[in-house]
GROMACS .gro file of C-alpha atoms in nm:
model
  314
    1MET     CA    1  -4.905   4.208  -1.970
    2ALA     CA    2  -4.914   3.837  -1.878
    3LEU     CA    3  -5.220   3.789  -2.096
    4ALA     CA    4  -5.049   3.962  -2.390
    5ALA     CA    5  -4.750   3.725  -2.361
    6ARG     CA    6  -4.978   3.420  -2.357
    7LEU     CA    7  -5.167   3.543  -2.662
    8TRP     CA    8  -4.844   3.615  -2.850
    9ARG     CA    9  -4.724   3.253  -2.800
   10PHE     CA   10  -5.039   3.129  -2.972
   11LEU     CA   11  -5.009   3.356  -3.275
   12PRO     CA   12  -4.984   3.154  -3.603
   13PHE     CA   13  -4.669   3.335  -3.716
   14ARG     CA   14  -4.374   3.434  -3.497
   15ARG     CA   15  -4.037   3.575  -3.583
   16GLY     CA   16  -3.804   3.282  -3.662
   17ALA     CA   17  -4.083   3.039  -3.755
   18ALA     CA   18  -4.202   2.960  -4.106
   19PRO     CA   19  -4.551   3.069  -4.203
   20GLY     CA   20  -4.789   2.783  -4.140
   21SER     CA   21  -4.535   2.577  -3.939
   22ARG     CA   22  -4.764   2.568  -3.633
   23LEU     CA   23  -5.047   2.442  -3.851
   24SER     CA   24  -4.859   2.151  -4.011
   25ALA     CA   25  -4.876   1.830  -3.809
   26GLY     CA   26  -4.713   1.591  -4.063
   27THR     CA   27  -4.412   1.547  -4.298
   28SER     CA   28  -4.379   1.589  -4.672
   29GLY     CA   29  -4.466   1.225  -4.712
   30SER     CA   30  -4.799   1.270  -4.540
   31ARG     CA   31  -4.903   1.574  -4.747
   32GLY     CA   32  -5.205   1.391  -4.892
   33HIS     CA   33  -5.331   1.314  -4.542
   34CYS     CA   34  -5.267   1.658  -4.393
   35GLY     CA   35  -5.409   1.863  -4.677
   36PRO     CA   36  -5.773   1.820  -4.571
   37CYS     CA   37  -5.665   1.877  -4.207
   38ARG     CA   38  -5.504   2.210  -4.295
   39LEU     CA   39  -5.800   2.308  -4.508
   40ARG     CA   40  -6.041   2.245  -4.222
   41GLY     CA   41  -5.823   2.462  -3.997
   42PHE     CA   42  -5.834   2.747  -4.249
   43GLU     CA   43  -6.211   2.706  -4.283
   44VAL     CA   44  -6.243   2.771  -3.911
   45MET     CA   45  -5.977   3.040  -3.867
   46GLY     CA   46  -5.985   3.210  -4.202
   47ASN     CA   47  -5.669   3.384  -4.323
   48PRO     CA   48  -5.379   3.337  -4.071
   49GLY     CA   49  -5.283   3.703  -4.100
   50THR     CA   50  -5.637   3.810  -4.014
   51PHE     CA   51  -5.643   3.571  -3.719
   52LYS     CA   52  -5.310   3.712  -3.594
   53ARG     CA   53  -5.434   4.069  -3.621
   54GLY     CA   54  -5.755   3.974  -3.439
   55LEU     CA   55  -5.564   3.828  -3.147
   56LEU     CA   56  -5.332   4.126  -3.137
   57LEU     CA   57  -5.627   4.363  -3.130
   58SER     CA   58  -5.788   4.160  -2.850
   59ALA     CA   59  -5.468   4.177  -2.648
   60LEU     CA   60  -5.430   4.548  -2.708
   61SER     CA   61  -5.796   4.608  -2.622
   62TYR     CA   62  -5.749   4.425  -2.294
   63LEU     CA   63  -5.433   4.622  -2.219
   64GLY     CA   64  -5.615   4.942  -2.309
   65PHE     CA   65  -5.895   4.855  -2.068
   66GLU     CA   66  -5.643   4.779  -1.792
   67THR     CA   67  -5.472   5.111  -1.857
   68TYR     CA   68  -5.808   5.290  -1.852
   69GLN     CA   69  -5.889   5.133  -1.513
   70VAL     CA   70  -5.553   5.238  -1.368
   71ILE     CA   71  -5.596   5.595  -1.497
   72SER     CA   72  -5.957   5.610  -1.371
   73GLN     CA   73  -5.855   5.492  -1.024
   74ALA     CA   74  -5.573   5.746  -1.017
   75ALA     CA   75  -5.820   6.019  -1.119
   76VAL     CA   76  -6.058   5.921  -0.837
   77VAL     CA   77  -5.774   5.932  -0.583
   78HIS     CA   78  -5.664   6.271  -0.718
   79ALA     CA   79  -6.021   6.406  -0.709
   80THR     CA   80  -6.067   6.282  -0.352
   81ALA     CA   81  -5.740   6.444  -0.247
   82LYS     CA   82  -5.850   6.769  -0.410
   83VAL     CA   83  -6.186   6.767  -0.227
   84GLU     CA   84  -6.009   6.706   0.104
   85GLU     CA   85  -5.782   7.001   0.032
   86ILE     CA   86  -6.081   7.226  -0.045
   87LEU     CA   87  -6.257   7.115   0.274
   88GLU     CA   88  -5.947   7.196   0.481
   89GLN     CA   89  -5.932   7.545   0.328
   90ALA     CA   90  -6.307   7.591   0.384
   91ASP     CA   91  -6.289   7.489   0.750
   92TYR     CA   92  -5.994   7.720   0.809
   93LEU     CA   93  -6.183   8.016   0.656
   94TYR     CA   94  -6.495   7.931   0.858
   95GLU     CA   95  -6.302   7.918   1.186
   96SER     CA   96  -6.133   8.247   1.092
   97GLY     CA   97  -6.470   8.416   1.034
   98GLU     CA   98  -6.387   8.487   0.668
   99THR     CA   99  -6.749   8.451   0.556
  100GLU     CA  100  -6.727   8.609   0.211
  101LYS     CA  101  -6.394   8.447   0.121
  102LEU     CA  102  -6.538   8.110   0.221
  103TYR     CA  103  -6.843   8.165   0.001
  104GLN     CA  104  -6.622   8.269  -0.293
  105LEU     CA  105  -6.408   7.957  -0.249
  106LEU     CA  106  -6.697   7.712  -0.232
  107THR     CA  107  -6.912   7.860  -0.511
  108GLN     CA  108  -6.636   7.757  -0.752
  109TYR     CA  109  -6.742   7.398  -0.679
  110LYS     CA  110  -7.119   7.444  -0.668
  111GLU     CA  111  -7.164   7.166  -0.928
  112SER     CA  112  -6.985   6.919  -0.701
  113GLU     CA  113  -7.143   6.585  -0.610
  114ASP     CA  114  -6.970   6.576  -0.271
  115ALA     CA  115  -7.211   6.605   0.024
  116GLU     CA  116  -6.945   6.742   0.260
  117LEU     CA  117  -6.869   7.026   0.020
  118LEU     CA  118  -7.236   7.096  -0.053
  119TRP     CA  119  -7.354   7.135   0.306
  120ARG     CA  120  -7.062   7.369   0.372
  121LEU     CA  121  -7.171   7.572   0.070
  122ALA     CA  122  -7.526   7.583   0.210
  123ARG     CA  123  -7.390   7.712   0.540
  124ALA     CA  124  -7.168   7.970   0.367
  125SER     CA  125  -7.460   8.095   0.154
  126ARG     CA  126  -7.673   8.138   0.465
  127ASP     CA  127  -7.392   8.315   0.652
  128VAL     CA  128  -7.347   8.568   0.369
  129ALA     CA  129  -7.725   8.621   0.366
  130GLN     CA  130  -7.709   8.718   0.734
  131LEU     CA  131  -7.439   8.981   0.691
  132SER     CA  132  -7.571   9.331   0.768
  133ARG     CA  133  -7.437   9.467   0.439
  134THR     CA  134  -7.627   9.209   0.230
  135SER     CA  135  -7.929   9.366   0.060
  136GLU     CA  136  -8.277   9.221   0.119
  137GLU     CA  137  -8.305   9.111  -0.243
  138GLU     CA  138  -7.967   8.938  -0.236
  139LYS     CA  139  -8.046   8.784   0.103
  140LYS     CA  140  -8.359   8.617  -0.033
  141LEU     CA  141  -8.166   8.471  -0.329
  142LEU     CA  142  -7.896   8.337  -0.097
  143VAL     CA  143  -8.152   8.179   0.139
  144TYR     CA  144  -8.313   7.982  -0.145
  145GLU     CA  145  -7.971   7.900  -0.287
  146ALA     CA  146  -7.863   7.763   0.050
  147LEU     CA  147  -8.170   7.537   0.066
  148GLU     CA  148  -8.092   7.394  -0.278
  149TYR     CA  149  -7.732   7.312  -0.180
  150ALA     CA  150  -7.846   7.151   0.146
  151LYS     CA  151  -8.107   6.946  -0.038
  152ARG     CA  152  -7.844   6.819  -0.282
  153ALA     CA  153  -7.609   6.734   0.005
  154LEU     CA  154  -7.882   6.526   0.166
  155GLU     CA  155  -7.958   6.349  -0.162
  156LYS     CA  156  -7.591   6.258  -0.198
  157ASN     CA  157  -7.549   6.130   0.157
  158GLU     CA  158  -7.847   6.063   0.385
  159SER     CA  159  -7.606   5.945   0.656
  160SER     CA  160  -7.451   6.291   0.693
  161PHE     CA  161  -7.570   6.449   1.017
  162ALA     CA  162  -7.456   6.790   0.891
  163ALA     CA  163  -7.662   6.756   0.573
  164HIS     CA  164  -7.975   6.687   0.784
  165LYS     CA  165  -7.895   6.977   1.015
  166TRP     CA  166  -7.837   7.233   0.743
  167TYR     CA  167  -8.134   7.118   0.537
  168ALA     CA  168  -8.358   7.180   0.840
  169ILE     CA  169  -8.200   7.521   0.908
  170CYS     CA  170  -8.234   7.633   0.547
  171LEU     CA  171  -8.591   7.504   0.520
  172SER     CA  172  -8.678   7.710   0.829
  173ASP     CA  173  -8.517   8.020   0.673
  174VAL     CA  174  -8.721   7.983   0.355
  175GLY     CA  175  -9.037   7.986   0.568
  176ASP     CA  176  -8.967   8.351   0.647
  177TYR     CA  177  -9.042   8.430   0.281
  178GLU     CA  178  -9.332   8.190   0.230
  179GLY     CA  179  -9.554   8.293   0.519
  180ILE     CA  180  -9.665   8.153   0.850
  181LYS     CA  181  -9.865   7.868   0.694
  182ALA     CA  182  -9.561   7.732   0.510
  183LYS     CA  183  -9.344   7.777   0.820
  184ILE     CA  184  -9.584   7.581   1.040
  185ALA     CA  185  -9.641   7.319   0.768
  186ASN     CA  186  -9.266   7.258   0.751
  187ALA     CA  187  -9.230   7.239   1.130
  188TYR     CA  188  -9.255   6.861   1.156
  189ILE     CA  189  -9.010   6.813   0.867
  190ILE     CA  190  -8.762   7.047   1.034
  191LYS     CA  191  -8.795   6.868   1.367
  192GLU     CA  192  -8.750   6.529   1.198
  193HIS     CA  193  -8.420   6.636   1.039
  194PHE     CA  194  -8.286   6.789   1.362
  195GLU     CA  195  -8.369   6.466   1.546
  196LYS     CA  196  -8.199   6.263   1.272
  197ALA     CA  197  -7.889   6.482   1.296
  198ILE     CA  198  -7.875   6.421   1.674
  199GLU     CA  199  -7.925   6.048   1.622
  200LEU     CA  200  -7.638   6.035   1.372
  201ASN     CA  201  -7.410   6.249   1.590
  202PRO     CA  202  -7.516   6.281   1.956
  203LYS     CA  203  -7.202   6.486   2.025
  204ASP     CA  204  -7.297   6.772   1.793
  205ALA     CA  205  -7.397   7.050   2.030
  206THR     CA  206  -7.536   7.267   1.751
  207SER     CA  207  -7.799   7.011   1.646
  208ILE     CA  208  -7.909   6.975   2.009
  209HIS     CA  209  -7.922   7.355   2.045
  210LEU     CA  210  -8.139   7.379   1.734
  211MET     CA  211  -8.388   7.130   1.876
  212GLY     CA  212  -8.401   7.361   2.179
  213ILE     CA  213  -8.484   7.655   1.952
  214TRP     CA  214  -8.758   7.447   1.785
  215CYS     CA  215  -8.913   7.378   2.128
  216TYR     CA  216  -8.871   7.740   2.242
  217THR     CA  217  -9.035   7.871   1.923
  218PHE     CA  218  -9.346   7.656   1.963
  219ALA     CA  219  -9.363   7.716   2.336
  220GLU     CA  220  -9.392   8.092   2.280
  221MET     CA  221  -9.609   8.072   1.967
  222PRO     CA  222  -9.875   8.347   1.981
  223TRP     CA  223 -10.245   8.252   1.986
  224TYR     CA  224 -10.316   8.348   1.624
  225GLN     CA  225 -10.036   8.121   1.498
  226ARG     CA  226 -10.169   7.838   1.715
  227ARG     CA  227 -10.505   7.887   1.547
  228ILE     CA  228 -10.347   7.855   1.203
  229ALA     CA  229 -10.158   7.545   1.319
  230LYS     CA  230 -10.484   7.383   1.430
  231MET     CA  231 -10.630   7.445   1.085
  232LEU     CA  232 -10.329   7.276   0.919
  233PHE     CA  233 -10.282   6.980   1.151
  234ALA     CA  234 -10.511   6.753   1.348
  235THR     CA  235 -10.237   6.764   1.612
  236PRO     CA  236 -10.037   7.086   1.555
  237PRO     CA  237  -9.674   7.108   1.673
  238THR     CA  238  -9.643   7.215   2.034
  239SER     CA  239  -9.371   7.225   2.297
  240THR     CA  240  -9.279   7.372   2.637
  241TYR     CA  241  -9.009   7.596   2.784
  242GLU     CA  242  -8.903   7.305   3.003
  243LYS     CA  243  -8.826   7.093   2.695
  244ALA     CA  244  -8.638   7.381   2.536
  245LEU     CA  245  -8.437   7.427   2.854
  246SER     CA  246  -8.342   7.059   2.864
  247TYR     CA  247  -8.200   7.078   2.508
  248PHE     CA  248  -8.006   7.399   2.579
  249HIS     CA  249  -7.853   7.244   2.892
  250ARG     CA  250  -7.777   6.922   2.705
  251ALA     CA  251  -7.596   7.120   2.433
  252GLU     CA  252  -7.394   7.299   2.701
  253GLN     CA  253  -7.299   6.968   2.862
  254VAL     CA  254  -7.179   6.829   2.528
  255ASP     CA  255  -6.969   7.138   2.447
  256PRO     CA  256  -6.951   7.409   2.717
  257ASN     CA  257  -6.958   7.771   2.592
  258PHE     CA  258  -6.969   7.656   2.229
  259TYR     CA  259  -7.214   7.923   2.116
  260SER     CA  260  -7.314   8.262   2.252
  261LYS     CA  261  -7.676   8.216   2.142
  262ASN     CA  262  -7.713   7.901   2.353
  263LEU     CA  263  -7.608   8.103   2.658
  264LEU     CA  264  -7.853   8.380   2.568
  265LEU     CA  265  -8.141   8.135   2.521
  266LEU     CA  266  -8.068   7.965   2.852
  267GLY     CA  267  -8.109   8.308   3.012
  268LYS     CA  268  -8.424   8.390   2.816
  269THR     CA  269  -8.581   8.052   2.889
  270TYR     CA  270  -8.521   8.094   3.261
  271LEU     CA  271  -8.689   8.434   3.233
  272LYS     CA  272  -8.993   8.266   3.077
  273LEU     CA  273  -8.993   8.025   3.372
  274HIS     CA  274  -8.965   8.321   3.615
  275ASN     CA  275  -8.626   8.217   3.752
  276LYS     CA  276  -8.447   8.553   3.750
  277LYS     CA  277  -8.143   8.435   3.940
  278LEU     CA  278  -8.047   8.168   3.685
  279ALA     CA  279  -8.158   8.396   3.402
  280ALA     CA  280  -7.909   8.660   3.519
  281PHE     CA  281  -7.632   8.399   3.548
  282TRP     CA  282  -7.666   8.284   3.185
  283LEU     CA  283  -7.728   8.632   3.043
  284MET     CA  284  -7.407   8.753   3.207
  285LYS     CA  285  -7.218   8.468   3.041
  286ALA     CA  286  -7.371   8.566   2.705
  287LYS     CA  287  -7.276   8.932   2.756
  288ASP     CA  288  -6.916   8.842   2.841
  289TYR     CA  289  -6.877   8.594   2.557
  290PRO     CA  290  -6.589   8.690   2.319
  291ALA     CA  291  -6.739   8.842   2.003
  292HIS     CA  292  -6.598   8.664   1.696
  293THR     CA  293  -6.889   8.731   1.461
  294GLU     CA  294  -7.159   8.991   1.398
  295GLU     CA  295  -7.408   8.756   1.562
  296ASP     CA  296  -7.194   8.743   1.879
  297LYS     CA  297  -7.200   9.123   1.893
  298GLN     CA  298  -7.579   9.130   1.853
  299ILE     CA  299  -7.616   8.870   2.130
  300GLN     CA  300  -7.389   9.069   2.361
  301THR     CA  301  -7.610   9.375   2.306
  302GLU     CA  302  -7.935   9.182   2.367
  303ALA     CA  303  -7.798   9.017   2.682
  304ALA     CA  304  -7.682   9.355   2.817
  305GLN     CA  305  -8.025   9.509   2.751
  306LEU     CA  306  -8.202   9.223   2.931
  307LEU     CA  307  -7.966   9.255   3.228
  308THR     CA  308  -8.028   9.631   3.240
  309SER     CA  309  -8.402   9.573   3.251
  310PHE     CA  310  -8.339   9.344   3.549
  311SER     CA  311  -8.160   9.609   3.748
  312GLU     CA  312  -8.422   9.872   3.666
  313LYS     CA  313  -8.708   9.652   3.786
  314ASN     CA  314  -8.522   9.556   4.101
   0.00000   0.00000   0.00000
């Protein structure tokens, strides 16, 4: 507005002033001297009315641009507030175990450019895929869909530990449909993203747990898969049960009892290391873990079966 006022003062014609009065510098007696002066001014400026309209348009254009900026900034603030609201709803549904409602909520925003929303959508897609009532055909579609959302989340924000984590998880899931060669070939990529997630957030127990699973998987890899790995890599991915155990314990230290599967895998890893006493301790904790999800129920059943086999052998 200040600029508009300054421009208005310099307009050649104002209310209450005679046309041309700002252009005349002399009196009636000096008309012969000022004529050429005025003519030169008109040669530069053209018609005074045109000049006035030009300045007015410039002022209005500037004001229009300022208004546009204000509206744009307000729109960004509104959009940000809306995303935050969606994320709050999504987190509430996730904590409540409302898997399908969460997926329905987030798929409305699948074209979003927000990394936080996209990795949550990847997670929700994967969770729906793992429901027992999801058909095999639908499960496959959801697994690939989840990978695409995770990939986009990572592209939007490479500093998001959750984007790295869920990209690695979804890439591993896709390997189940692309064969053992693809799964082994992606192993180093998966490990790299889990390690990056831990680096970005050392307090995320889930990322640490997943590195434990990576180590456990390659520690128990059967001989024929090791042979394939040797064909694909000069130095194929390998690990040990001891390394897996260290990650599972580290996850438990960061967030005790955060996940029933971590308890189960502590028990199973101790079994692999022939420590039945500690195996029984962790399997009992897994069996007694409150079942909030279908996965928790499956883990309870597996832990109970392993404990039963203990008692039978003893």
